Every structure is written in C-alpha cells, then in structure tokens.
Amino acid sequence: AQSVAQPEDQVNVAEGNPLTVKCTYSVSGNPYLFWYVQYPNRGLQFLLKYITGDNLVKGSYGFEAEFNKSQTSFHLKKPSALVSDSALYFCAVRSRGGGNKLTFGTGTQLKVEL
Amino acid sequence: DTAVSQTPKYLVTQMGNDKSIKCEQNLGHDTMYWYKQDSKKFLKIMFSYNNKELIINETVPNRFSPKSPDKAHLNLHINSLELGDSAVYFCASSPGPPGQETQYFGPGTRLLVL
C-alpha cells in the first residue's frame, strides 16, 4: 500500500523568509510525487511533480521540491514567502509499479504573515 | 474557457433525497475522477474512468453511482443522502490513467445534507 505523511497541520512563516512544507512517503518501488495547492473555496492546482532525473524539481510560483530517496521525502520549499502563498498544500504519491490510484496527504495549511 | 467545470457549485438537500453532480472537461483528457474532501480537508479518491471505463472504484457505499456518457463527462449520482455525505466533491481529469499524469481539478461542489 502507498501512503503519504504531512507531519505539520500548519506552518507559519513571515513574508520574505524561506518556507518548507514537509512530506514523506511510502510506496513499493519508485514513486511519482506531486505537490498541489488549494486556495480557499477553490479546487486543487498543480504545483510540481517528480518523475525521474534531477532530484530538485522546480514548479509554479517559485516553488521547488527535492526528492530524497534515502529519506523517502519530497519537501516543498520556496526561498522567499509571499502573503499570497497562504493556502492548503497537498503532497501526493503514486507507485510506478502499478495500480491506478494517486494517494494524497492530509494537507498542510501555510500561513504567511507580514 | 473553464477546463474542468462542475454543477452545481452548492447543493443543500434533505436526508433521504437523491441528487446528481455533473462534471465536464474540455481538455480532451481520457481520464476523469471523483474525489471527496471532508470537513478536515482530507481528500480521498472515489472513482475514476478512463475512456468511459471504470478503473478505480474505492470502498464507497453503493448509494454512489458514477456515470460517464462520454470521455468529456463524468457525473455522480447519490441515492438516499445521509448526513455523513456532507462534503466537498471534486471532479478532476488527466490526459491518461494515473501515473505521471498531472490531474486538473474542478472548483468543487459543496454538498450539505440536512
């Protein structure tokens, strides 16, 4: 079975500071990994994904994430947070080995304050 | 030019009623999904269709029945609504079956069962 853990329900950061939203996963074999963002009363929007190749993935709005196979992590990062980054962030995983389901984490609420 | 659209946006109904939610995508994608997001924002896959064929059918009460009349549409019919069905239901689509494919989400249908 595949699973995703987002250990923090909420992350608070001051505008201009770097931010990290944590994600660890468990799958059989190698994973496909995704980050999605949900703004209030909206659907999820794709941010970035890791498929293969370079472990550092760059995505929309200045976000990036680093795939770390030994730590089974895929933390989301941004060098300088904006108030407009405040939203709910979901990590998701799917095993390459088969099965059709994308499994989402429980979400992390990011709050960026002035 | 909405990519994935859902109707209605809000649905308030009484217990025991039957209701339907409609979803349409104009992205030319082959695969569509229904997700349920509960009050704690936990997101769970319910169903998925690829080229009108059911490929994911999670442990969902059989009161929930998806129907895909064509690749661009995936509707969700719910019989005998219960209080616990109150949630936000998201439709999504992707170019092909889940794998490395990015999923594109609709704005959600907020269902409240009284």
mmCIF file of C-alpha atoms in Angstrom, chain A residues 14-104:
data_model
loop_
_atom_site.group_PDB
_atom_site.id
_atom_site.type_symbol
_atom_site.label_atom_id
_atom_site.label_comp_id
_atom_site.label_asym_id
_atom_site.label_seq_id
_atom_site.Cartn_x
_atom_site.Cartn_y
_atom_site.Cartn_z
ATOM 1 C CA ALA A 14 6.983 35.619 7.914
ATOM 2 C CA GLU A 15 6.854 37.164 4.457
ATOM 3 C CA GLY A 16 10.267 37.215 2.864
ATOM 4 C CA ASN A 17 11.525 34.252 4.870
ATOM 5 C CA PRO A 18 12.148 30.831 3.334
ATOM 6 C CA LEU A 19 9.428 28.226 3.764
ATOM 7 C CA THR A 20 9.421 24.444 3.914
ATOM 8 C CA VAL A 21 6.402 22.158 3.882
ATOM 9 C CA LYS A 22 7.324 18.591 4.738
ATOM 10 C CA CYS A 23 6.241 15.393 3.037
ATOM 11 C CA THR A 24 7.342 11.795 3.443
ATOM 12 C CA TYR A 25 6.004 8.846 1.524
ATOM 13 C CA SER A 26 5.838 5.080 1.477
ATOM 14 C CA VAL A 27 5.469 3.066 -1.727
ATOM 15 C CA SER A 28 6.618 -0.197 -3.239
ATOM 16 C CA GLY A 29 9.385 0.648 -5.649
ATOM 17 C CA ASN A 30 9.993 4.087 -7.066
ATOM 18 C CA PRO A 31 7.432 6.854 -6.763
ATOM 19 C CA TYR A 32 5.818 9.547 -8.777
ATOM 20 C CA LEU A 33 5.458 12.530 -6.422
ATOM 21 C CA PHE A 34 3.297 15.619 -6.699
ATOM 22 C CA TRP A 35 2.508 18.855 -4.884
ATOM 23 C CA TYR A 36 -0.842 20.563 -5.242
ATOM 24 C CA VAL A 37 -2.119 23.803 -3.691
ATOM 25 C CA GLN A 38 -5.687 24.639 -2.684
ATOM 26 C CA TYR A 39 -6.782 28.218 -2.161
ATOM 27 C CA PRO A 40 -9.959 28.866 -0.120
ATOM 28 C CA ASN A 41 -13.121 27.648 -1.825
ATOM 29 C CA ARG A 42 -11.193 26.507 -4.874
ATOM 30 C CA GLY A 43 -10.125 23.221 -6.426
ATOM 31 C CA LEU A 44 -6.584 21.890 -6.229
ATOM 32 C CA GLN A 45 -3.968 23.352 -8.551
ATOM 33 C CA PHE A 46 -0.876 21.503 -9.690
ATOM 34 C CA LEU A 47 2.451 22.965 -8.481
ATOM 35 C CA LEU A 48 5.129 20.475 -9.467
ATOM 36 C CA LYS A 49 5.994 16.810 -9.812
ATOM 37 C CA TYR A 50 8.924 14.426 -9.657
ATOM 38 C CA ILE A 51 9.006 11.729 -12.296
ATOM 39 C CA THR A 52 12.654 10.932 -12.875
ATOM 40 C CA GLY A 53 16.009 12.618 -13.321
ATOM 41 C CA ASP A 54 17.157 15.630 -11.334
ATOM 42 C CA ASN A 55 16.151 15.343 -7.689
ATOM 43 C CA LEU A 56 15.427 19.075 -7.481
ATOM 44 C CA VAL A 57 12.191 19.918 -9.206
ATOM 45 C CA LYS A 58 11.131 23.477 -9.951
ATOM 46 C CA GLY A 59 7.482 24.380 -10.266
ATOM 47 C CA SER A 60 4.980 27.200 -10.425
ATOM 48 C CA TYR A 61 5.155 30.437 -8.420
ATOM 49 C CA GLY A 62 8.798 29.959 -7.426
ATOM 50 C CA PHE A 63 8.231 26.702 -5.548
ATOM 51 C CA GLU A 64 10.631 23.792 -5.691
ATOM 52 C CA ALA A 65 10.857 20.383 -4.093
ATOM 53 C CA GLU A 66 13.687 17.952 -3.527
ATOM 54 C CA PHE A 67 13.265 14.215 -3.928
ATOM 55 C CA ASN A 68 15.325 12.365 -1.321
ATOM 56 C CA LYS A 69 15.134 8.633 -1.879
ATOM 57 C CA SER A 70 17.077 7.609 1.221
ATOM 58 C CA GLN A 71 14.819 9.660 3.472
ATOM 59 C CA THR A 72 11.707 8.968 1.364
ATOM 60 C CA SER A 73 10.916 12.660 1.430
ATOM 61 C CA PHE A 74 9.715 15.282 -1.015
ATOM 62 C CA HIS A 75 9.698 18.567 0.910
ATOM 63 C CA LEU A 76 8.284 21.674 -0.733
ATOM 64 C CA LYS A 77 10.362 24.835 -0.490
ATOM 65 C CA LYS A 78 10.386 28.456 -1.509
ATOM 66 C CA PRO A 79 13.268 30.862 -0.861
ATOM 67 C CA SER A 80 11.092 33.880 -0.053
ATOM 68 C CA ALA A 81 7.468 33.502 1.047
ATOM 69 C CA LEU A 82 4.671 35.826 -0.013
ATOM 70 C CA VAL A 83 1.415 36.506 1.814
ATOM 71 C CA SER A 84 -0.343 35.264 -1.331
ATOM 72 C CA ASP A 85 1.276 31.830 -0.812
ATOM 73 C CA SER A 86 -1.054 31.287 2.145
ATOM 74 C CA ALA A 87 -3.081 28.212 1.215
ATOM 75 C CA LEU A 88 -3.502 24.482 1.846
ATOM 76 C CA TYR A 89 -0.767 22.330 0.358
ATOM 77 C CA PHE A 90 -1.130 18.654 -0.513
ATOM 78 C CA CYS A 91 1.593 16.143 -1.261
ATOM 79 C CA ALA A 92 0.600 13.084 -3.313
ATOM 80 C CA VAL A 93 2.279 9.851 -4.368
ATOM 81 C CA ARG A 94 1.760 7.006 -6.789
ATOM 82 C CA SER A 95 3.862 3.905 -7.136
ATOM 83 C CA ARG A 96 5.398 3.302 -10.560
ATOM 84 C CA GLY A 97 4.838 -0.372 -10.044
ATOM 85 C CA GLY A 98 1.188 -0.449 -10.813
ATOM 86 C CA GLY A 99 -2.221 0.475 -9.528
ATOM 87 C CA ASN A 100 -4.161 3.476 -10.642
ATOM 88 C CA LYS A 101 -4.585 5.492 -7.506
ATOM 89 C CA LEU A 102 -2.939 8.754 -6.520
ATOM 90 C CA THR A 103 -2.771 8.977 -2.718
ATOM 91 C CA PHE A 104 -2.886 12.404 -1.092
#
